[in-house]
Amino acid sequence: MRTELEEAAATDSLRRLRQATTLAGDRALFEGRELLHLASNDYLGLATAGQEVAGSDSLPWGAGASRLVSGNHPFVEAFEQAFASFKQMEAALLFNSGYTANIGILSALCRRGDLIFSDRLNHASIIDGALLSRAELLRYRHRDMNELEHLLKTSAPNKRKLIVTDAIFSMDGTLAPLADLVTLKERYGALLMVDEAHSGGLFGDDGQGLTQHFGLSARVDIQMGTFSKAYGRFGAYVACEALIRDYLLNKSRAFIYTTALPPVLVAAIRENWLRARAERWRRERVLALASAFRAGLAERGFDTGGSECQIVPLIVGDNGRAQRLAKQLQERGVLAVAIRPPTVPQGSARIRFSWTAAHCEADVQAVLAAIDACADDNERGDDDE
Ligand SMILES: Cc1ncc(COP(=O)(O)O)c(C=O)c1O
């Protein structure tokens, strides 16, 4: 263990916890200093909202056991039904986190002998779910529909197939080509699962996600998402047809063998979900700020990959450079994290900026100015590279 950690330190890839407190959505107290906070997934600025949750007094703080064991709280059941109709799907089922949902869904729906087709940049929880299922995992290049079609075409026609994709890729801010994925899944008789973790609350008429944004709700079999990002709480859902919900309820070990979310937390989720729908300005603002920031970076000749949403990477390549830039930005009052392999492919280390509705236009200018100042320092050789 020691040797491995020393090796990680030598390649600038050692992870460690740092003390941080979110003050308000746009500021964090980070290792004792107040910084502009560009490192959270609280995209709508709702994580610090509503310390008092209306109507939650009569709800328990602990679920007591799994919903199959201790009984199904009517409040939770009613929320699932309301959320399913919001998603324009027949049914919904809550999971304890996005990570648990992905491992629970994939390991229940797929088994040895099945085929899972997965975008190379899909989230780690999707990979872990696929591995747990023991199905064969076939990974295609990021958003490469030709490669996906080739894999589908050359696979055994009698095998069960599932295509899985993030809707928004968390380290790149790119959008999945959902219309093409739906065409391919229909052409080759596969199921399609879309992870709306970073798109829920932001895209779609009322924040339903990217699937609904593209008018594809009826053609995507399984939509999952979390309440931990734009909705500023915790927990996750799957929205699907009633048959799939029943199946998951019976087969998903990550649903069956764990204590359910506390009903009081479900009330807090519900409150932010309603708030996100009512306060449309939140999603409009965050997307506009990110777009202004992207334009500023492009003017300066920086590589932001194919970002089209609130997540904007500044790709620098080398691990050490990314780490140094993150440190320089912190010295200049901006908290944004360096993301390194294995979270992103080798040679594509980056700073990930995530914008939220708690930010304002002046914050965009402040971050761009901090980046300019770091670039000036490095040109003068202040960088210790
Ligand atoms: C695409 C994606 N899916 C799932 C998850 C897991 O969600 P949660 O944080 O609710 O466990 C994340 C992020 O953590 C994610 O980026």
CSV table of C-alpha atoms and ligand atoms in Angstrom, one decimal:
chain,number,residue,atom,x,y,z
A,1,MET,CA,0.0,0.0,0.0
A,2,ARG,CA,2.8,2.4,1.0
A,3,THR,CA,4.7,1.8,-2.3
A,4,GLU,CA,1.5,2.4,-4.4
A,5,LEU,CA,0.8,5.6,-2.6
A,6,GLU,CA,4.4,6.8,-3.0
A,7,GLU,CA,4.1,6.0,-6.7
A,8,ALA,CA,0.9,8.0,-6.9
A,9,ALA,CA,2.6,10.9,-5.2
A,10,ALA,CA,5.5,10.7,-7.7
A,11,THR,CA,3.2,11.0,-10.6
A,12,ASP,CA,1.1,13.8,-9.2
A,13,SER,CA,-1.9,11.6,-8.8
A,14,LEU,CA,-2.2,11.2,-5.1
A,15,ARG,CA,-5.6,12.1,-3.8
A,16,ARG,CA,-6.2,13.6,-0.4
A,17,LEU,CA,-9.1,15.2,1.5
A,18,ARG,CA,-9.0,18.9,2.0
A,19,GLN,CA,-11.1,20.9,4.5
A,20,ALA,CA,-13.8,22.8,2.8
A,21,THR,CA,-17.2,24.3,3.7
A,22,THR,CA,-19.7,25.8,1.3
A,23,LEU,CA,-20.6,29.2,2.5
A,24,ALA,CA,-23.2,30.1,-0.1
A,25,GLY,CA,-23.5,28.5,-3.5
A,26,ASP,CA,-20.8,30.7,-5.0
A,27,ARG,CA,-18.2,30.8,-2.2
A,28,ALA,CA,-16.3,28.1,-0.2
A,29,LEU,CA,-14.2,28.3,2.9
A,30,PHE,CA,-11.3,26.1,1.6
A,31,GLU,CA,-8.4,25.3,4.0
A,32,GLY,CA,-9.2,28.5,5.9
A,33,ARG,CA,-9.6,30.8,2.9
A,34,GLU,CA,-12.7,32.1,1.2
A,35,LEU,CA,-12.7,31.2,-2.5
A,36,LEU,CA,-15.0,31.6,-5.5
A,37,HIS,CA,-16.4,28.1,-5.7
A,38,LEU,CA,-16.3,26.5,-9.1
A,39,ALA,CA,-15.9,22.9,-7.9
A,40,SER,CA,-19.4,21.7,-6.9
A,41,ASN,CA,-22.2,20.0,-8.8
A,42,ASP,CA,-24.7,22.2,-7.0
A,43,TYR,CA,-25.7,23.5,-10.5
A,44,LEU,CA,-28.9,25.3,-9.5
A,45,GLY,CA,-27.5,26.7,-6.2
A,46,LEU,CA,-30.0,24.7,-4.2
A,47,ALA,CA,-27.8,22.7,-1.9
A,48,THR,CA,-27.9,25.4,0.8
A,49,ALA,CA,-31.6,26.3,0.2
A,50,GLY,CA,-34.4,25.5,2.6
A,51,GLN,CA,-33.0,24.4,5.9
A,52,GLU,CA,-36.7,24.0,7.1
A,53,VAL,CA,-38.6,21.6,4.8
A,54,ALA,CA,-42.3,22.3,4.8
A,55,GLY,CA,-44.5,19.4,5.8
A,56,SER,CA,-41.6,17.3,7.0
A,57,ASP,CA,-42.4,17.4,10.8
A,58,SER,CA,-44.3,14.2,10.7
A,59,LEU,CA,-41.8,12.3,8.6
A,60,PRO,CA,-39.1,10.1,10.2
A,61,TRP,CA,-35.4,10.8,9.9
A,62,GLY,CA,-34.6,7.1,9.6
A,63,ALA,CA,-36.3,4.6,7.2
A,64,GLY,CA,-35.7,1.7,9.7
A,65,ALA,CA,-34.9,-0.8,7.0
A,66,SER,CA,-35.2,-1.6,3.3
A,67,ARG,CA,-38.6,-0.6,1.9
A,68,LEU,CA,-39.4,-4.3,1.3
A,69,VAL,CA,-38.8,-5.1,5.0
A,70,SER,CA,-40.1,-2.1,7.0
A,71,GLY,CA,-42.9,-1.1,4.8
A,72,ASN,CA,-43.2,1.5,2.0
A,73,HIS,CA,-43.8,5.0,3.3
A,74,PRO,CA,-46.8,6.5,1.5
A,75,PHE,CA,-45.0,9.8,1.1
A,76,VAL,CA,-42.1,8.1,-0.7
A,77,GLU,CA,-44.5,6.2,-2.9
A,78,ALA,CA,-46.5,9.4,-3.8
A,79,PHE,CA,-43.2,11.2,-4.6
A,80,GLU,CA,-42.1,8.4,-6.9
A,81,GLN,CA,-45.5,8.5,-8.8
A,82,ALA,CA,-45.3,12.3,-9.2
A,83,PHE,CA,-41.7,12.1,-10.3
A,84,ALA,CA,-42.5,9.4,-12.9
A,85,SER,CA,-45.2,11.5,-14.5
A,86,PHE,CA,-42.9,14.5,-14.5
A,87,LYS,CA,-40.4,12.4,-16.4
A,88,GLN,CA,-43.2,11.2,-18.8
A,89,MET,CA,-42.5,7.6,-17.8
A,90,GLU,CA,-44.8,5.0,-16.4
A,91,ALA,CA,-42.9,4.4,-13.1
A,92,ALA,CA,-40.0,5.5,-11.0
A,93,LEU,CA,-38.0,3.9,-8.2
A,94,LEU,CA,-35.7,5.6,-5.7
A,95,PHE,CA,-32.2,4.5,-5.0
A,96,ASN,CA,-29.8,5.7,-2.3
A,97,SER,CA,-27.4,7.5,-4.6
A,98,GLY,CA,-26.5,7.7,-8.2
A,99,TYR,CA,-23.6,5.3,-7.7
A,100,THR,CA,-25.9,2.7,-6.1
A,101,ALA,CA,-28.5,3.2,-8.8
A,102,ASN,CA,-26.1,2.5,-11.6
A,103,ILE,CA,-24.6,-0.6,-10.0
A,104,GLY,CA,-28.1,-1.8,-8.9
A,105,ILE,CA,-29.7,-1.3,-12.3
A,106,LEU,CA,-27.0,-2.7,-14.5
A,107,SER,CA,-26.2,-5.8,-12.3
A,108,ALA,CA,-30.0,-6.6,-12.1
A,109,LEU,CA,-30.8,-6.1,-15.8
A,110,CYS,CA,-27.7,-7.8,-17.3
A,111,ARG,CA,-26.0,-11.1,-16.6
A,112,ARG,CA,-23.3,-13.3,-17.9
A,113,GLY,CA,-23.6,-13.8,-21.6
A,114,ASP,CA,-25.3,-10.4,-22.2
A,115,LEU,CA,-23.6,-7.5,-23.9
A,116,ILE,CA,-23.3,-4.0,-22.5
A,117,PHE,CA,-22.2,-1.2,-25.0
A,118,SER,CA,-20.8,1.7,-23.1
A,119,ASP,CA,-19.3,5.1,-24.1
A,120,ARG,CA,-15.6,5.2,-23.1
A,121,LEU,CA,-16.2,8.3,-21.0
A,122,ASN,CA,-19.1,6.9,-19.0
A,123,HIS,CA,-19.0,7.5,-15.3
A,124,ALA,CA,-17.2,5.0,-13.1
A,125,SER,CA,-20.5,3.8,-11.5
A,126,ILE,CA,-21.6,2.6,-14.9
A,127,ILE,CA,-18.4,0.7,-15.4
A,128,ASP,CA,-18.7,-0.8,-11.9
A,129,GLY,CA,-22.3,-1.9,-12.6
A,130,ALA,CA,-21.3,-3.5,-15.8
A,131,LEU,CA,-18.5,-5.4,-14.1
A,132,LEU,CA,-20.8,-6.5,-11.3
A,133,SER,CA,-23.3,-7.9,-13.9
A,134,ARG,CA,-20.6,-10.2,-15.4
A,135,ALA,CA,-22.0,-9.2,-18.9
A,136,GLU,CA,-19.4,-8.6,-21.6
A,137,LEU,CA,-18.5,-4.9,-21.7
A,138,LEU,CA,-17.9,-3.4,-25.1
A,139,ARG,CA,-16.7,0.2,-25.0
A,140,TYR,CA,-16.9,2.6,-27.9
A,141,ARG,CA,-15.0,5.8,-28.5
A,142,HIS,CA,-16.6,8.8,-27.0
A,143,ARG,CA,-19.8,9.6,-28.9
A,144,ASP,CA,-18.5,7.5,-31.9
A,145,MET,CA,-21.8,6.2,-33.4
A,146,ASN,CA,-19.9,4.4,-36.3
A,147,GLU,CA,-17.9,2.4,-33.8
A,148,LEU,CA,-21.0,1.6,-31.8
A,149,GLU,CA,-22.9,0.5,-34.9
A,150,HIS,CA,-20.0,-1.7,-35.9
A,151,LEU,CA,-19.9,-3.4,-32.5
A,152,LEU,CA,-23.7,-3.9,-32.6
A,153,LYS,CA,-23.6,-5.3,-36.1
A,154,THR,CA,-20.8,-7.7,-35.5
A,155,SER,CA,-22.2,-9.0,-32.1
A,156,ALA,CA,-24.2,-12.3,-31.9
A,157,PRO,CA,-27.8,-11.4,-32.8
A,158,ASN,CA,-29.4,-13.7,-30.2
A,159,LYS,CA,-27.6,-12.1,-27.2
A,160,ARG,CA,-29.3,-9.6,-25.0
A,161,LYS,CA,-27.9,-6.1,-25.5
A,162,LEU,CA,-28.0,-2.9,-23.5
A,163,ILE,CA,-26.5,0.4,-24.6
A,164,VAL,CA,-25.6,2.8,-21.7
A,165,THR,CA,-24.5,6.4,-21.9
A,166,ASP,CA,-24.2,9.5,-19.7
A,167,ALA,CA,-26.5,12.2,-21.0
A,168,ILE,CA,-23.9,14.9,-20.1
A,169,PHE,CA,-20.3,13.7,-19.6
A,170,SER,CA,-19.2,14.9,-16.2
A,171,MET,CA,-15.5,15.7,-16.9
A,172,ASP,CA,-16.1,17.1,-20.5
A,173,GLY,CA,-19.5,18.8,-20.5
A,174,THR,CA,-20.3,17.1,-23.8
A,175,LEU,CA,-23.8,15.9,-24.7
A,176,ALA,CA,-24.6,12.3,-25.7
A,177,PRO,CA,-26.0,12.0,-29.3
A,178,LEU,CA,-29.3,10.7,-27.9
A,179,ALA,CA,-31.2,10.7,-31.2
A,180,ASP,CA,-28.6,8.5,-32.9
A,181,LEU,CA,-28.4,6.2,-29.9
A,182,VAL,CA,-32.2,5.7,-30.1
A,183,THR,CA,-32.0,4.9,-33.8
A,184,LEU,CA,-29.2,2.4,-33.2
A,185,LYS,CA,-30.9,0.8,-30.2
A,186,GLU,CA,-34.1,0.3,-32.3
A,187,ARG,CA,-32.2,-1.0,-35.3
A,188,TYR,CA,-30.4,-3.6,-33.3
A,189,GLY,CA,-33.0,-4.6,-30.7
A,190,ALA,CA,-31.1,-3.3,-27.7
A,191,LEU,CA,-32.3,-1.6,-24.5
A,192,LEU,CA,-31.1,2.0,-24.0
A,193,MET,CA,-30.1,3.4,-20.6
A,194,VAL,CA,-29.4,7.1,-20.1
A,195,ASP,CA,-27.7,8.6,-17.0
A,196,GLU,CA,-29.2,12.1,-16.5
A,197,ALA,CA,-27.0,12.8,-13.4
A,198,HIS,CA,-25.7,16.1,-14.8
A,199,SER,CA,-28.6,17.1,-17.1
A,200,GLY,CA,-31.5,16.6,-14.7
A,201,GLY,CA,-32.8,20.0,-13.5
A,202,LEU,CA,-31.1,21.9,-16.3
A,203,PHE,CA,-32.3,20.5,-19.7
A,204,GLY,CA,-35.8,19.7,-20.8
A,205,ASP,CA,-39.0,21.8,-20.6
A,206,ASP,CA,-39.1,21.7,-16.8
A,207,GLY,CA,-35.7,20.2,-16.1
A,208,GLN,CA,-36.6,16.6,-16.9
A,209,GLY,CA,-33.3,16.0,-18.6
A,210,LEU,CA,-31.7,15.7,-22.0
A,211,THR,CA,-33.9,12.8,-23.1
A,212,GLN,CA,-37.0,14.9,-22.7
A,213,HIS,CA,-35.2,18.0,-24.2
A,214,PHE,CA,-34.8,16.0,-27.4
A,215,GLY,CA,-38.4,14.7,-27.3
A,216,LEU,CA,-37.2,11.1,-26.8
A,217,SER,CA,-38.8,10.1,-23.5
A,218,ALA,CA,-41.0,7.4,-25.0
A,219,ARG,CA,-38.0,5.9,-26.8
A,220,VAL,CA,-35.4,5.6,-24.0
A,221,ASP,CA,-36.1,2.5,-21.9
A,222,ILE,CA,-34.3,3.4,-18.7
A,223,GLN,CA,-33.5,6.9,-17.4
A,224,MET,CA,-31.6,7.3,-14.2
A,225,GLY,CA,-30.5,10.4,-12.5
A,226,THR,CA,-29.5,11.8,-9.1
A,227,PHE,CA,-30.9,14.3,-6.6
A,228,SER,CA,-27.3,15.1,-5.5
A,229,LYS,CA,-26.3,17.6,-8.2
A,230,ALA,CA,-28.7,20.2,-9.6
A,231,TYR,CA,-31.4,19.3,-7.0
A,232,GLY,CA,-28.9,20.0,-4.2
A,233,ARG,CA,-29.8,17.0,-2.0
A,234,PHE,CA,-28.9,13.3,-2.1
A,235,GLY,CA,-30.4,10.1,-3.5
A,236,ALA,CA,-31.3,8.9,-7.0
A,237,TYR,CA,-34.0,7.5,-9.2
A,238,VAL,CA,-34.7,5.3,-12.1
A,239,ALA,CA,-37.7,6.2,-14.4
A,240,CYS,CA,-38.9,3.4,-16.7
A,241,GLU,CA,-41.9,1.2,-17.5
A,242,ALA,CA,-43.7,-0.5,-14.6
A,243,LEU,CA,-42.4,-3.9,-15.7
A,244,ILE,CA,-38.8,-2.8,-15.3
A,245,ARG,CA,-39.6,-1.2,-11.9
A,246,ASP,CA,-41.1,-4.4,-10.7
A,247,TYR,CA,-38.1,-6.4,-12.0
A,248,LEU,CA,-35.7,-4.0,-10.2
A,249,LEU,CA,-37.7,-4.2,-7.0
A,250,ASN,CA,-37.3,-8.0,-7.1
A,251,LYS,CA,-33.7,-8.3,-8.5
A,252,SER,CA,-31.7,-5.3,-7.7
A,253,ARG,CA,-29.5,-6.1,-4.7
A,254,ALA,CA,-28.6,-2.4,-4.3
A,255,PHE,CA,-32.3,-1.7,-3.8
A,256,ILE,CA,-33.2,-4.8,-1.7
A,257,TYR,CA,-30.2,-5.1,0.7
A,258,THR,CA,-29.9,-1.6,2.0
A,259,THR,CA,-31.8,0.7,4.3
A,260,ALA,CA,-34.1,3.1,2.3
A,261,LEU,CA,-33.6,6.9,2.1
A,262,PRO,CA,-35.0,8.7,5.1
A,263,PRO,CA,-38.6,9.9,4.3
A,264,VAL,CA,-37.6,13.4,5.6
A,265,LEU,CA,-34.8,13.5,3.0
A,266,VAL,CA,-37.4,12.6,0.3
A,267,ALA,CA,-39.4,15.6,1.5
A,268,ALA,CA,-36.2,17.8,1.1
A,269,ILE,CA,-35.6,16.3,-2.4
A,270,ARG,CA,-39.3,17.0,-3.3
A,271,GLU,CA,-39.0,20.6,-2.1
A,272,ASN,CA,-35.9,21.3,-4.3
A,273,TRP,CA,-37.5,19.5,-7.3
A,274,LEU,CA,-40.5,21.8,-7.0
A,275,ARG,CA,-38.3,24.9,-6.5
A,276,ALA,CA,-36.2,24.0,-9.5
A,277,ARG,CA,-39.3,23.7,-11.7
A,278,ALA,CA,-40.8,27.0,-10.5
A,279,GLU,CA,-37.5,29.0,-10.6
A,280,ARG,CA,-36.7,28.7,-14.3
A,281,TRP,CA,-34.2,31.5,-14.1
A,282,ARG,CA,-31.8,29.2,-12.3
A,283,ARG,CA,-31.2,26.9,-15.2
A,284,GLU,CA,-31.2,29.8,-17.7
A,285,ARG,CA,-28.6,31.7,-15.7
A,286,VAL,CA,-26.2,28.8,-15.2
A,287,LEU,CA,-26.2,27.9,-18.9
A,288,ALA,CA,-25.7,31.5,-19.9
A,289,LEU,CA,-22.8,32.0,-17.5
A,290,ALA,CA,-21.1,28.8,-18.7
A,291,SER,CA,-21.5,29.9,-22.3
A,292,ALA,CA,-19.9,33.4,-21.6
A,293,PHE,CA,-17.0,31.6,-19.8
A,294,ARG,CA,-16.5,29.3,-22.7
A,295,ALA,CA,-16.5,32.2,-25.1
A,296,GLY,CA,-13.9,34.0,-22.9
A,297,LEU,CA,-11.6,30.9,-22.9
A,298,ALA,CA,-12.0,30.4,-26.6
A,299,GLU,CA,-10.9,34.0,-27.2
A,300,ARG,CA,-7.8,33.3,-25.3
A,301,GLY,CA,-7.1,30.2,-27.4
A,302,PHE,CA,-7.7,27.6,-24.6
A,303,ASP,CA,-9.0,24.1,-25.4
A,304,THR,CA,-12.4,23.4,-23.8
A,305,GLY,CA,-13.1,20.2,-25.6
A,306,GLY,CA,-16.7,19.9,-26.8
A,307,SER,CA,-18.3,21.4,-23.7
A,308,GLU,CA,-21.9,22.6,-24.3
A,309,CYS,CA,-23.2,23.0,-20.8
A,310,GLN,CA,-22.5,24.1,-17.3
A,311,ILE,CA,-19.4,22.0,-17.0
A,312,VAL,CA,-16.4,23.6,-18.8
A,313,PRO,CA,-13.0,21.8,-18.8
A,314,LEU,CA,-9.8,23.7,-19.5
A,315,ILE,CA,-7.6,20.9,-20.9
A,316,VAL,CA,-3.9,21.2,-20.2
A,317,GLY,CA,-2.7,17.6,-20.8
A,318,ASP,CA,0.0,17.1,-18.2
A,319,ASN,CA,-0.9,16.0,-14.6
A,320,GLY,CA,1.6,18.2,-12.9
A,321,ARG,CA,0.6,21.3,-15.0
A,322,ALA,CA,-3.0,20.8,-14.1
A,323,GLN,CA,-2.2,20.5,-10.5
A,324,ARG,CA,0.0,23.6,-10.5
A,325,LEU,CA,-2.7,25.6,-12.4
A,326,ALA,CA,-5.3,24.6,-9.8
A,327,LYS,CA,-3.0,25.7,-7.0
A,328,GLN,CA,-2.2,29.0,-8.7
A,329,LEU,CA,-5.9,29.6,-9.2
A,330,GLN,CA,-6.5,29.0,-5.5
A,331,GLU,CA,-3.8,31.5,-4.7
A,332,ARG,CA,-5.8,33.9,-6.8
A,333,GLY,CA,-9.1,33.2,-5.1
A,334,VAL,CA,-10.7,30.5,-7.4
A,335,LEU,CA,-11.5,27.0,-6.3
A,336,ALA,CA,-11.6,24.6,-9.3
A,337,VAL,CA,-10.2,21.1,-9.2
A,338,ALA,CA,-7.5,19.5,-11.3
A,339,ILE,CA,-8.9,16.3,-12.8
A,340,ARG,CA,-6.3,13.7,-13.7
A,341,PRO,CA,-6.2,10.1,-14.9
A,342,PRO,CA,-7.7,7.6,-14.3
A,343,THR,CA,-10.8,9.9,-14.0
A,344,VAL,CA,-9.9,11.2,-17.5
A,345,PRO,CA,-7.8,9.6,-20.2
A,346,GLN,CA,-4.0,9.8,-20.0
A,347,GLY,CA,-2.6,13.0,-21.3
A,348,SER,CA,-5.8,15.0,-20.9
A,349,ALA,CA,-5.5,16.3,-17.3
A,350,ARG,CA,-7.7,19.4,-16.9
A,351,ILE,CA,-9.2,22.0,-14.6
A,352,ARG,CA,-12.9,21.3,-14.3
A,353,PHE,CA,-15.0,24.5,-13.9
A,354,SER,CA,-18.6,23.9,-12.9
A,355,TRP,CA,-20.9,26.9,-13.0
A,356,THR,CA,-24.0,27.3,-10.8
A,357,ALA,CA,-27.0,29.6,-10.6
A,358,ALA,CA,-25.4,31.1,-7.5
A,359,HIS,CA,-22.7,32.7,-9.7
A,360,CYS,CA,-23.0,36.0,-11.6
A,361,GLU,CA,-21.5,37.6,-14.6
A,362,ALA,CA,-18.8,39.3,-12.4
A,363,ASP,CA,-17.7,35.9,-11.3
A,364,VAL,CA,-17.1,34.8,-14.9
A,365,GLN,CA,-14.9,37.9,-15.4
A,366,ALA,CA,-13.1,37.2,-12.1
A,367,VAL,CA,-12.3,33.6,-13.1
A,368,LEU,CA,-11.1,34.7,-16.6
A,369,ALA,CA,-8.9,37.4,-15.0
A,370,ALA,CA,-7.4,34.8,-12.6
A,371,ILE,CA,-6.6,32.5,-15.5
A,372,ASP,CA,-5.0,35.5,-17.4
A,373,ALA,CA,-2.9,36.3,-14.3
A,374,CYS,CA,-1.8,32.6,-14.0
A,375,ALA,CA,-0.8,32.6,-17.7
A,376,ASP,CA,1.2,35.8,-17.2
A,377,ASP,CA,3.0,34.3,-14.1
A,378,ASN,CA,3.9,31.2,-16.1
A,379,GLU,CA,5.2,33.3,-19.1
A,380,ARG,CA,7.4,35.2,-16.7
A,381,GLY,CA,8.7,31.8,-15.4
A,382,ASP,CA,7.1,32.1,-12.0
A,383,ASP,CA,5.7,28.6,-12.6
A,384,ASP,CA,8.1,26.1,-11.0
A,385,GLU,CA,7.8,23.8,-14.1
B,1,LIG,C1,-22.8,10.4,-14.7
B,1,LIG,C2,-22.8,10.2,-13.2
B,1,LIG,N1,-23.6,9.2,-12.8
B,1,LIG,C3,-23.7,8.9,-11.5
B,1,LIG,C4,-23.0,9.6,-10.5
B,1,LIG,C5,-23.2,9.2,-9.1
B,1,LIG,O1,-24.1,10.0,-8.5
B,1,LIG,P1,-24.2,10.2,-6.9
B,1,LIG,O2,-23.2,11.3,-6.6
B,1,LIG,O3,-25.6,10.6,-6.6
B,1,LIG,O4,-23.8,8.9,-6.3
B,1,LIG,C6,-22.2,10.6,-10.9
B,1,LIG,C7,-21.5,11.5,-10.0
B,1,LIG,O5,-21.1,11.3,-8.9
B,1,LIG,C8,-22.1,10.9,-12.3
B,1,LIG,O6,-21.3,11.9,-12.7
